[in-house]
Short mmCIF file of C-alpha atoms and ligand atoms in Angstrom, two decimals:
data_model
loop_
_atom_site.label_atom_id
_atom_site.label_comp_id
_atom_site.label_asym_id
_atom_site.label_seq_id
_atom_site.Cartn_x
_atom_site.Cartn_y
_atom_site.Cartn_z
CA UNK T 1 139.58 -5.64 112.43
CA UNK T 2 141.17 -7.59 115.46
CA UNK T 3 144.65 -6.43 116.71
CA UNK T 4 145.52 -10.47 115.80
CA UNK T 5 144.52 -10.01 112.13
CA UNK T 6 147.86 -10.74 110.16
CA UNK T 7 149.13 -11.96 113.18
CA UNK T 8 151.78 -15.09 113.47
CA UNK T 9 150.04 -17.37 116.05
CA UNK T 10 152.27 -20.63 117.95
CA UNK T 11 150.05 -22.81 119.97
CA UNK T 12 151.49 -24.92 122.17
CA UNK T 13 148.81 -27.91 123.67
CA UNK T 14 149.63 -30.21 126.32
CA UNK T 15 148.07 -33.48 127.75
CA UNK T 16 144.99 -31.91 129.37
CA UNK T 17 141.55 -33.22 128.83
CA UNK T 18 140.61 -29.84 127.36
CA UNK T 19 142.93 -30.05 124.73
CA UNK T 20 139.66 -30.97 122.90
CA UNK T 21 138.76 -27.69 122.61
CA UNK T 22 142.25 -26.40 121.15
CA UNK T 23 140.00 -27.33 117.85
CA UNK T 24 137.58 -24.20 118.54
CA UNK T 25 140.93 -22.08 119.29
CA UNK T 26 142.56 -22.65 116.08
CA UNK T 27 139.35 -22.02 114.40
CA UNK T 28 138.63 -18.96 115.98
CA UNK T 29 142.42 -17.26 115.43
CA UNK T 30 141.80 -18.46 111.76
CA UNK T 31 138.66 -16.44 111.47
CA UNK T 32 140.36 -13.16 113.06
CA UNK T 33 142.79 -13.61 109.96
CA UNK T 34 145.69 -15.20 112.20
CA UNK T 35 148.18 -17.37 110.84
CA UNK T 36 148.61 -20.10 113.07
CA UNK T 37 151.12 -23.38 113.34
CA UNK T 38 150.73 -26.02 116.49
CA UNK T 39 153.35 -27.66 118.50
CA UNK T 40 152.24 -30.35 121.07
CA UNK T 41 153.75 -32.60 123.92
CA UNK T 42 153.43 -36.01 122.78
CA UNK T 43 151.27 -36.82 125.39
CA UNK T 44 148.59 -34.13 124.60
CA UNK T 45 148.13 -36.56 121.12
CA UNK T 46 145.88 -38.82 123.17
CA UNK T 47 143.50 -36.02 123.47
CA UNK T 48 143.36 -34.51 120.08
CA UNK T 49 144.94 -35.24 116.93
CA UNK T 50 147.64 -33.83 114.94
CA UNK T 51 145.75 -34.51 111.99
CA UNK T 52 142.69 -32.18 113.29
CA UNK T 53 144.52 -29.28 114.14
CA UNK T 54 147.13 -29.44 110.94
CA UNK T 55 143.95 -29.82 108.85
CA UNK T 56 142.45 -26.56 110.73
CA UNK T 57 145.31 -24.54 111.06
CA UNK T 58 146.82 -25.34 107.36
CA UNK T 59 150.17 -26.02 108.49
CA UNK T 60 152.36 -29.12 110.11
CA UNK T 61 151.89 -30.28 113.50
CA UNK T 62 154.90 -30.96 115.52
CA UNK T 63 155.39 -33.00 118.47
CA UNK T 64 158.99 -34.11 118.04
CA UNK T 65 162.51 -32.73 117.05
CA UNK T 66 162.25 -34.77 114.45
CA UNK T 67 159.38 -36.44 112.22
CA UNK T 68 160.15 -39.94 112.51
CA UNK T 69 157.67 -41.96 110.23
CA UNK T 70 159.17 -38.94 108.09
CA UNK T 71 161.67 -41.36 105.73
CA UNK T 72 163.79 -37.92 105.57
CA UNK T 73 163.51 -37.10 109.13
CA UNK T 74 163.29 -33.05 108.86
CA UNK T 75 164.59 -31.10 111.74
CA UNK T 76 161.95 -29.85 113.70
CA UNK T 77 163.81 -25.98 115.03
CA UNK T 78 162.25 -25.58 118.03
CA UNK T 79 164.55 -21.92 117.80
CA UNK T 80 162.58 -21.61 113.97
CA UNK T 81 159.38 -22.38 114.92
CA UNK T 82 159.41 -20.27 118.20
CA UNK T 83 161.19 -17.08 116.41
CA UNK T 84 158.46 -17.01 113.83
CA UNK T 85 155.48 -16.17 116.31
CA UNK T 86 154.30 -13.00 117.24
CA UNK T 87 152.28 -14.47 120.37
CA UNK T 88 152.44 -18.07 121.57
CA UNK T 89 149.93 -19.30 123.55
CA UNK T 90 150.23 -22.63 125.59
CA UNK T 91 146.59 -23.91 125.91
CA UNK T 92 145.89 -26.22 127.95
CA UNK T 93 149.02 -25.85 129.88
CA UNK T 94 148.76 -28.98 132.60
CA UNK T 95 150.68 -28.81 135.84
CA UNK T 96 153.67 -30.94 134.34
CA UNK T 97 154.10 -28.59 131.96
CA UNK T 98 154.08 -25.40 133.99
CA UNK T 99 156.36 -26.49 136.41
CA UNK T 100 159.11 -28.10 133.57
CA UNK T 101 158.36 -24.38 132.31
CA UNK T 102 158.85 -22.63 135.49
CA UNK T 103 162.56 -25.30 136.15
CA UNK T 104 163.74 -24.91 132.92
CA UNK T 105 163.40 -28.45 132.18
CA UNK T 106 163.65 -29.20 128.25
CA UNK T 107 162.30 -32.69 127.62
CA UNK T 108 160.02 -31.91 124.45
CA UNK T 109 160.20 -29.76 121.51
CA UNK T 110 156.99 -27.57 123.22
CA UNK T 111 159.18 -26.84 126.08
CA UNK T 112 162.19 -26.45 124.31
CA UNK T 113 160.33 -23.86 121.85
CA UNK T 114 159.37 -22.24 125.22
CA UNK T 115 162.51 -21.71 126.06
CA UNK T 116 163.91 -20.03 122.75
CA UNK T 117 161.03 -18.28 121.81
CA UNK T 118 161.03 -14.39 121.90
CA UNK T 119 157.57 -13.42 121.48
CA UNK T 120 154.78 -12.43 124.24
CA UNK T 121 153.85 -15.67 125.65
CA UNK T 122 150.17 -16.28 127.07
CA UNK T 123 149.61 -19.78 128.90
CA UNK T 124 145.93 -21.07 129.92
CA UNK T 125 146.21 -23.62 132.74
CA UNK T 126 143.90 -26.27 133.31
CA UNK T 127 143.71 -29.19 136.08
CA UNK T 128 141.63 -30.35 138.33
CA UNK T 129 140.70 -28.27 141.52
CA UNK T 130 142.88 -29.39 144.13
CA UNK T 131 145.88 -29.79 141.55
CA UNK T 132 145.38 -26.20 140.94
CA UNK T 133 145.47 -25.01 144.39
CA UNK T 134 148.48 -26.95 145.37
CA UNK T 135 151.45 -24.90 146.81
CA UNK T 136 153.60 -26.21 144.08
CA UNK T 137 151.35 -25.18 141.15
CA UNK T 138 150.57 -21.95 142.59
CA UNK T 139 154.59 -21.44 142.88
CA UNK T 140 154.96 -22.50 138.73
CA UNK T 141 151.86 -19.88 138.32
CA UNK T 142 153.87 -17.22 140.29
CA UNK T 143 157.35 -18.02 139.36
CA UNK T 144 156.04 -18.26 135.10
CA UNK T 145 154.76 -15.25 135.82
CA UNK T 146 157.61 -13.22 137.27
CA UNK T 147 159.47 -14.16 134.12
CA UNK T 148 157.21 -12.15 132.33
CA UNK T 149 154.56 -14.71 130.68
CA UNK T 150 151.00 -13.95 131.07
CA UNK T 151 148.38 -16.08 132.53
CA UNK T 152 144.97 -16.07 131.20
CA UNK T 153 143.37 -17.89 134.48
CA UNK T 154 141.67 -20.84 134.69
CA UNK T 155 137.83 -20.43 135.80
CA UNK T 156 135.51 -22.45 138.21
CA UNK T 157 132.83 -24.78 136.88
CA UNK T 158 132.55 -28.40 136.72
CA UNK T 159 135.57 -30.58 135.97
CA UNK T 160 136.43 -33.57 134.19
CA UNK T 161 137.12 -35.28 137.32
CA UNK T 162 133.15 -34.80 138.18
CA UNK T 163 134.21 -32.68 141.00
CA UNK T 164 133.15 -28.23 140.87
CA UNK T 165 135.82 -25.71 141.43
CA UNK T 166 138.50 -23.55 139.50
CA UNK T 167 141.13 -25.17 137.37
CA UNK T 168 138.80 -25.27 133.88
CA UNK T 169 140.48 -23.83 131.13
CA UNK T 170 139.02 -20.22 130.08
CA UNK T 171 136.68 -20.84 127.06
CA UNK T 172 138.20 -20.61 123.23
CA UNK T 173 136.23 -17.37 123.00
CA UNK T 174 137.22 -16.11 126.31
CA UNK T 175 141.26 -16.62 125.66
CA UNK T 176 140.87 -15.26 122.66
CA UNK T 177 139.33 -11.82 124.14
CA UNK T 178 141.80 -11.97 126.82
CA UNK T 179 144.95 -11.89 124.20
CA UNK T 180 142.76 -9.16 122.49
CA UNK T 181 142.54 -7.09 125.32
CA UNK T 182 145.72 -7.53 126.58
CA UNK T 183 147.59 -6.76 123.73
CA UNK T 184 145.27 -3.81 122.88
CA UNK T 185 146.36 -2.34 126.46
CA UNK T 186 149.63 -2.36 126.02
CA UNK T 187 149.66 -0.63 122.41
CA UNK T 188 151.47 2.76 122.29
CA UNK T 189 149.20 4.61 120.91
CA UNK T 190 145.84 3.32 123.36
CA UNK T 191 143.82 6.08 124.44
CA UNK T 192 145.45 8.54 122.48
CA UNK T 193 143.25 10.58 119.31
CA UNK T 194 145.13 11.03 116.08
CA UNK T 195 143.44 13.23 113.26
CA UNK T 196 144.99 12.81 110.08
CA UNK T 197 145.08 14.59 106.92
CA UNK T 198 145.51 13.05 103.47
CA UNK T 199 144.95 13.09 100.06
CA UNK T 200 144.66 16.27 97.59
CA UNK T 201 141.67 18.77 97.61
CA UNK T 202 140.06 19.78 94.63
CA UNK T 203 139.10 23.24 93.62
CA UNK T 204 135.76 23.68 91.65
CA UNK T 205 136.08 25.95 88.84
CA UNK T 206 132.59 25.73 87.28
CA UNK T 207 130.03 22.44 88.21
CA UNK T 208 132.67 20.47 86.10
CA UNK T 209 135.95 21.41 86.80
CA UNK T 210 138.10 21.79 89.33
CA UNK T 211 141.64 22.82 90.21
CA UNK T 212 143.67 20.05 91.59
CA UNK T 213 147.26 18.17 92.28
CA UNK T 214 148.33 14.65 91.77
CA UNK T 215 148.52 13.56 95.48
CA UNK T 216 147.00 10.05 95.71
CA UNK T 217 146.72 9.81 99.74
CA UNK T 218 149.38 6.88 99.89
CA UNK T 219 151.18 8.24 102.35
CA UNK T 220 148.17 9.57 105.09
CA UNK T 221 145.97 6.88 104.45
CA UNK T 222 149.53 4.58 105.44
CA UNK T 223 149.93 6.85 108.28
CA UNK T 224 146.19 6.19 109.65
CA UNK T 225 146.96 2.59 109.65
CA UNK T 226 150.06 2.47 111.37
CA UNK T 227 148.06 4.56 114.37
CA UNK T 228 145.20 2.87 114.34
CA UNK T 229 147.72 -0.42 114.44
CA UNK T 230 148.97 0.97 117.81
CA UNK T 231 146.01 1.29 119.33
CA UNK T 232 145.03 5.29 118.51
CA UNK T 233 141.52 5.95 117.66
CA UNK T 234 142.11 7.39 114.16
CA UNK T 235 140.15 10.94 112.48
CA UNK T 236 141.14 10.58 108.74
CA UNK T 237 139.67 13.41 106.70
CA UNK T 238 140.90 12.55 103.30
CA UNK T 239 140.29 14.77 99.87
CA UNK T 240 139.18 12.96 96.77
CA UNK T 241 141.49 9.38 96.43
CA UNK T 242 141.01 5.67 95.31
CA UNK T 243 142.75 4.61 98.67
CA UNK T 244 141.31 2.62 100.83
CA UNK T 245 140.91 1.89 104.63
CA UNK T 246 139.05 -0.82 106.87
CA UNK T 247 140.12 -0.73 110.14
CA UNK T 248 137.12 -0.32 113.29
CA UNK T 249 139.34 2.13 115.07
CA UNK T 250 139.61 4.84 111.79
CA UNK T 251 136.40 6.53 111.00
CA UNK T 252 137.09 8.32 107.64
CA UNK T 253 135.71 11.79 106.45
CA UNK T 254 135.45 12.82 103.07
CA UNK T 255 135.75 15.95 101.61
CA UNK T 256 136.56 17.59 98.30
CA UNK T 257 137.61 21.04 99.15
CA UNK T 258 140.18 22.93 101.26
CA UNK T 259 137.48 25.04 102.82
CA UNK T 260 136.22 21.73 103.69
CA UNK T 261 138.65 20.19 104.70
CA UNK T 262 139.52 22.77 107.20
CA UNK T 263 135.93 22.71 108.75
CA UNK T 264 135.78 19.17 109.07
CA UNK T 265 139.46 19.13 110.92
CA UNK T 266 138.32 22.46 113.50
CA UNK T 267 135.38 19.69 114.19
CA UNK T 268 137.57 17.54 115.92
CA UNK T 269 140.82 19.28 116.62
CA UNK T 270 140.22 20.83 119.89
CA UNK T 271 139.61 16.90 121.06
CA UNK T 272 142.66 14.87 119.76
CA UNK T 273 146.06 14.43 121.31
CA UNK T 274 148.23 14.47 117.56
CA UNK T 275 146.94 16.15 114.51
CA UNK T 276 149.01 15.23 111.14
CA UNK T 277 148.62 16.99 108.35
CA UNK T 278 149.70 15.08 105.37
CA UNK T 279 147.14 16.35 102.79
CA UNK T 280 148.37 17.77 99.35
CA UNK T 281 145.88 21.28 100.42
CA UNK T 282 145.17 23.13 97.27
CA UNK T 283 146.74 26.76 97.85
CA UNK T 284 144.50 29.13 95.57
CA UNK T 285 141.01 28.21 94.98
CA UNK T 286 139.51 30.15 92.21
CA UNK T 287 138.04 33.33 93.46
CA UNK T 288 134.64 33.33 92.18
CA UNK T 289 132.81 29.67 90.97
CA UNK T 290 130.67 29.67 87.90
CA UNK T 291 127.27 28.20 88.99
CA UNK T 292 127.21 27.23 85.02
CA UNK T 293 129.77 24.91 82.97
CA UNK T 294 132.17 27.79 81.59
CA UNK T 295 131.31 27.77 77.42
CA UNK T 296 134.24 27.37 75.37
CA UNK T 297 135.05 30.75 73.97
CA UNK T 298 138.15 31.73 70.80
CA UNK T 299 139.56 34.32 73.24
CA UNK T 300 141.91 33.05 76.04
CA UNK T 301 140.31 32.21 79.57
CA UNK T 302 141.49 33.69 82.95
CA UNK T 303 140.65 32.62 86.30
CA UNK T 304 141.70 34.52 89.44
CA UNK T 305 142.69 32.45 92.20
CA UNK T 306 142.09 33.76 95.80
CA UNK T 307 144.49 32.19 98.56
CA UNK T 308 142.93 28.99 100.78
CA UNK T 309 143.17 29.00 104.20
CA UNK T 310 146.47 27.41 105.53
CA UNK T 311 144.81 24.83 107.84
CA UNK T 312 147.84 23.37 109.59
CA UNK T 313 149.35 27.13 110.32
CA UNK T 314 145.18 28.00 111.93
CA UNK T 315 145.78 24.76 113.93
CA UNK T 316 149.15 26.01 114.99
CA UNK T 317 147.71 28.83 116.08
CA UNK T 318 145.32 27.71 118.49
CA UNK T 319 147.31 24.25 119.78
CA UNK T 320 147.15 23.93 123.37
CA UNK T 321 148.16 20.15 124.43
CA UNK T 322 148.32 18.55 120.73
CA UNK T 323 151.26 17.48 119.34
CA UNK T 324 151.42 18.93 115.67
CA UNK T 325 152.85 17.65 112.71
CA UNK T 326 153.43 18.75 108.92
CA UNK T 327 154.48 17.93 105.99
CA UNK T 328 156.65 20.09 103.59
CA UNK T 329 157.08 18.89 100.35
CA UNK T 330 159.99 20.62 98.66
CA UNK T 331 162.26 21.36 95.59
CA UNK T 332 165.36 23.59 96.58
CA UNK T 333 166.61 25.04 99.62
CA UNK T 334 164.34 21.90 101.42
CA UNK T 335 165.91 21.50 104.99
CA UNK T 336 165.86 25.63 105.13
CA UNK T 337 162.42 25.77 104.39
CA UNK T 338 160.85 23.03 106.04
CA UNK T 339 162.80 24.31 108.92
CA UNK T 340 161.31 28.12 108.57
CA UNK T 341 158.05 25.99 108.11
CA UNK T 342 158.11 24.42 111.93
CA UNK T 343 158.24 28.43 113.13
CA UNK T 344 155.94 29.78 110.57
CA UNK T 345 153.19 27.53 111.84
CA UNK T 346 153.77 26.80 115.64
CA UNK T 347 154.79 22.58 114.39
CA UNK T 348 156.15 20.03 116.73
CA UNK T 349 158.17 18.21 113.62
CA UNK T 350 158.03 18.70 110.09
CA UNK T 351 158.20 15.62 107.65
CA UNK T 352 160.34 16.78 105.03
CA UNK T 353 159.61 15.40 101.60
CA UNK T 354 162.13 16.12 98.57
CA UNK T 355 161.31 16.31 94.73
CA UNK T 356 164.85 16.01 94.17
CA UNK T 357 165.08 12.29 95.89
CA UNK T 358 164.17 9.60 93.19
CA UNK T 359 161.24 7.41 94.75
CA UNK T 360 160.27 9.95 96.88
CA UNK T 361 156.61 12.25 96.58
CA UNK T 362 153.29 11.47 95.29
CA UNK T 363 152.19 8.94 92.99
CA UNK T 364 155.22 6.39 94.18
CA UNK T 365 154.98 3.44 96.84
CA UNK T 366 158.03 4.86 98.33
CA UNK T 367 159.39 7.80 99.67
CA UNK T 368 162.44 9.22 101.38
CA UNK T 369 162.08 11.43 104.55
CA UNK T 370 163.90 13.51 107.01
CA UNK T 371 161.88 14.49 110.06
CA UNK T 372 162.68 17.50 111.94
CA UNK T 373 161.78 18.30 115.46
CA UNK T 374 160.63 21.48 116.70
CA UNK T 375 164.62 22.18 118.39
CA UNK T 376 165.45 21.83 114.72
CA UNK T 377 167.09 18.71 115.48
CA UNK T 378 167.28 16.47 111.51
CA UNK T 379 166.71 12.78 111.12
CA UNK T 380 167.21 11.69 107.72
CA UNK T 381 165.52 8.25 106.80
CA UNK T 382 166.98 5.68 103.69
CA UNK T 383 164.16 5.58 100.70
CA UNK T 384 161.54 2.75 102.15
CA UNK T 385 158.02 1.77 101.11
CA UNK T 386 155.31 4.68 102.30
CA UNK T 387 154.10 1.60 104.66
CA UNK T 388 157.62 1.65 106.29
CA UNK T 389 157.93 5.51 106.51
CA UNK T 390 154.53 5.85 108.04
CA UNK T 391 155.85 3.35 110.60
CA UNK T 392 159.07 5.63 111.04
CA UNK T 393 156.89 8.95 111.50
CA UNK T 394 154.34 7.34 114.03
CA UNK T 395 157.57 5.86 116.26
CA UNK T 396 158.89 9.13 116.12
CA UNK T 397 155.51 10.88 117.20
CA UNK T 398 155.56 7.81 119.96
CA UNK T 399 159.16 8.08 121.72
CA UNK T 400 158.32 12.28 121.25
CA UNK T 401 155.29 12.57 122.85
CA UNK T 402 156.34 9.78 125.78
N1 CTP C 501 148.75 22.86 104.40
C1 CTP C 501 147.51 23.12 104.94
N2 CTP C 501 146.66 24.00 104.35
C2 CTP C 501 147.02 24.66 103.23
C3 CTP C 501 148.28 24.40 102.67
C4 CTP C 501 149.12 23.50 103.27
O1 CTP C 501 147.17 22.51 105.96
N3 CTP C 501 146.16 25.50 102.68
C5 CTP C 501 149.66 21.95 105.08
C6 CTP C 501 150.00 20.67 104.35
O2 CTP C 501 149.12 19.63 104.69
C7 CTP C 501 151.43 20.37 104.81
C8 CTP C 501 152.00 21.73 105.12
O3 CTP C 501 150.89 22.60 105.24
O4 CTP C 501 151.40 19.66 106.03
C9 CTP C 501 152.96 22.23 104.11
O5 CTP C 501 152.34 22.61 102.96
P1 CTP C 501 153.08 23.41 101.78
O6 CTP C 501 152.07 23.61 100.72
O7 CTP C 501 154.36 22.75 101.43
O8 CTP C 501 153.49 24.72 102.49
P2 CTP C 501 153.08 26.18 102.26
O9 CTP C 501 152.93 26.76 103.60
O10 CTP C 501 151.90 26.23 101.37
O11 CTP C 501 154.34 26.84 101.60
P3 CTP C 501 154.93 26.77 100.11
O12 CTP C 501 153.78 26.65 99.19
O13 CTP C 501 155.69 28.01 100.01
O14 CTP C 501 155.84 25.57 100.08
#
């Protein structure tokens, strides 16, 4: 899955002969799963038309501040439309445009939405050779750059002008690797190895039954995401659950048991840099499995149940440079206990879990947290969806571990 999947996409396209391929661009940030709108200098409509790139991008075009064959004349927000991006990109971005970017100038509702927009902002100039090398380009290049917008430079080959050198746009594929990349880089969480836990284990009784809990892997499998969102390279060892993941930087292990669980997680612990264990681990297991389906009998059954192993406190025990983190799900005396829970098994923060908060615990899309650190230090969190806690507990992890 690309880091621009779900992603809010402005382009911005200015009067540059290879506004043509602006087409290709929309196209491709489509495909990734991008959601994309276009605003143009009027200009750049003698090189491709709004029509094309609204038809592409499934969304209005805008060159104006307002639509004028448009018998209601709608208010084109330049502060709207740049607020709603996540990246904008201004491809082609002609030397007009650069330096009215680089002076402030405000002429069109492109530069105006340059000016008010909040988001990362990529540009991708294109000109002919010597326009490019110019001392007043070069001083828009440097001067766009100091104010924090990235450049995805422009590469040599022939021009439109007939004449070879550097000032062609990068290629649709090429830009869109370089946002890729770039935004990749500068994720949190890049470079860093995250095993996760999740999900309930099941303990096999006989070949047909098993011991288990109710744990449905919400919460983990929402914690894997959010990592592997911020760039971590994700180890998600998950007990029996319907949940689902696709994302290229999680590779998934299943397992049923706790005994397997806790083989699979010594596999890779000694290699990560944050282990969280959010797994619903079965305590008991029964003592002895019946390699036979038990028979139904009058008299009344008894199983003995021999103790798991505790596979967070054995990964407390031999933690060098990871950064550990449990989960303690609890019914009374809950801050004392996940507190004596942080010393018991050598944590870096607990994420406290009570039965006693409606919305909060297994089965539900929500839950309601307080994380504490290994100083003891509480953070209580309001009741949010398990997709907004995960986010909570991976920020904290982030601004800890920094
Ligand atoms: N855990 C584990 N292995 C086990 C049991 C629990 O790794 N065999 C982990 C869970 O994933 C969770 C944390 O330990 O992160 C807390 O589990 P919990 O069952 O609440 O704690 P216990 O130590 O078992 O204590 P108690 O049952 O008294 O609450």
């Amino acid at each position: 899955m690309s880091v621009l999947s779900g992603k809010k996409i402005l382009l911005g396209i200015t009067a540059g002969i290879a506004a043509y391929k602006t087409a290709s661009l929309v196209r491709l940030f489509i495909k990734l799963g991008a959601d994309v709108k276009v605003v143009m200098t009027p200009a750049s409509k003698d090189f491709i038309t709004p029509l094309t790139l609204s038809t592409l991008s499934k969304n209005p075009v805008h060159s104006t501040f307002f639509d004028v064959e448009d018998e209601n004349e709608i208010w084109n927000s330049h502060v709207d439309i740049g607020l709603w991006a996540d990246y904008f990109l201004i491809a082609p971005a002609t030397a007009n445009t650069m330096s009215k970017m680089a002076n402030g100038t405000c002429d069109n509702l492109l530069l105006a939405t340059y000016l008010s927009a909040k988001c990362p902002i990529y540009f991708a100039p294109a000109m002919d050779l010597d326009m490019y090398i110019h001392p007043s380009t070069k001083e828009s290049l440097d001067k766009l750059q100091d104010f924090g917008n990235i450049i995805i430079p422009a590469t040599s080959g022939e021009l439109a002008s007939g004449l070879v050198g550097e000032g062609r746009m990068a290629e649709p594929e090429d830009i869109l690797s370089f946002i890729e990349n770039d935004i990749l880089s500068k994720l949190p969480l890049r470079g860093k190895k995250v095993l996760i836990t999740a999900g309930p284990t099941y303990e096999a009784i006989d070949p047909v039954r098993f011991i288990g809990n109710h744990s449905s892997g919400k919460m983990g499998f929402a914690i894997a995401k959010e990592a592997a969102n911020l760039g971590a390279e994700v180890i998600l060892i998950t007990g029996p659950t319907h949940q689902q993941i696709n994302h290229s930087f999680v590779n998934r292990i299943d397992v049923i048991s706790a005994d397997q669980m806790y083989t699979e997680v010594h596999n890779y612990f000694n290699d990560v840099d944050i282990a969280i264990s959010a797994a619903a681990v079965a305590d008991y297991k029964p003592k002895n499995v019946a390699n036979q389906k038990i028979k139904k009998k009058d008299s009344s059954l008894t199983i003995e149940l021999a103790p798991t192993k505790d596979i967070l406190a054995s990964l407390g025990a031999i933690k060098k440079h990871q950064f550990l983190v449990g989960f303690a799900l609890e019914t009374n005396n809950e801050i004392e206990n996940a507190k004596s829970k942080i010393k018991r098994k050598n944590l870096d923060a607990i994420v406290l879990n009570s039965l006693q908060d409606k919305g909060a615990g297994f089965a539900a899309n929500t839950n309601k947290i307080t994380i504490i650190d290994k100083n003891l230090n509480e953070k209580p969190f309001e009741l949010k969806s398990k997709t907004a806690v995960a986010k909570d507990i991976i920020n904290e992890i982030v601004n800890s571990i920094r």
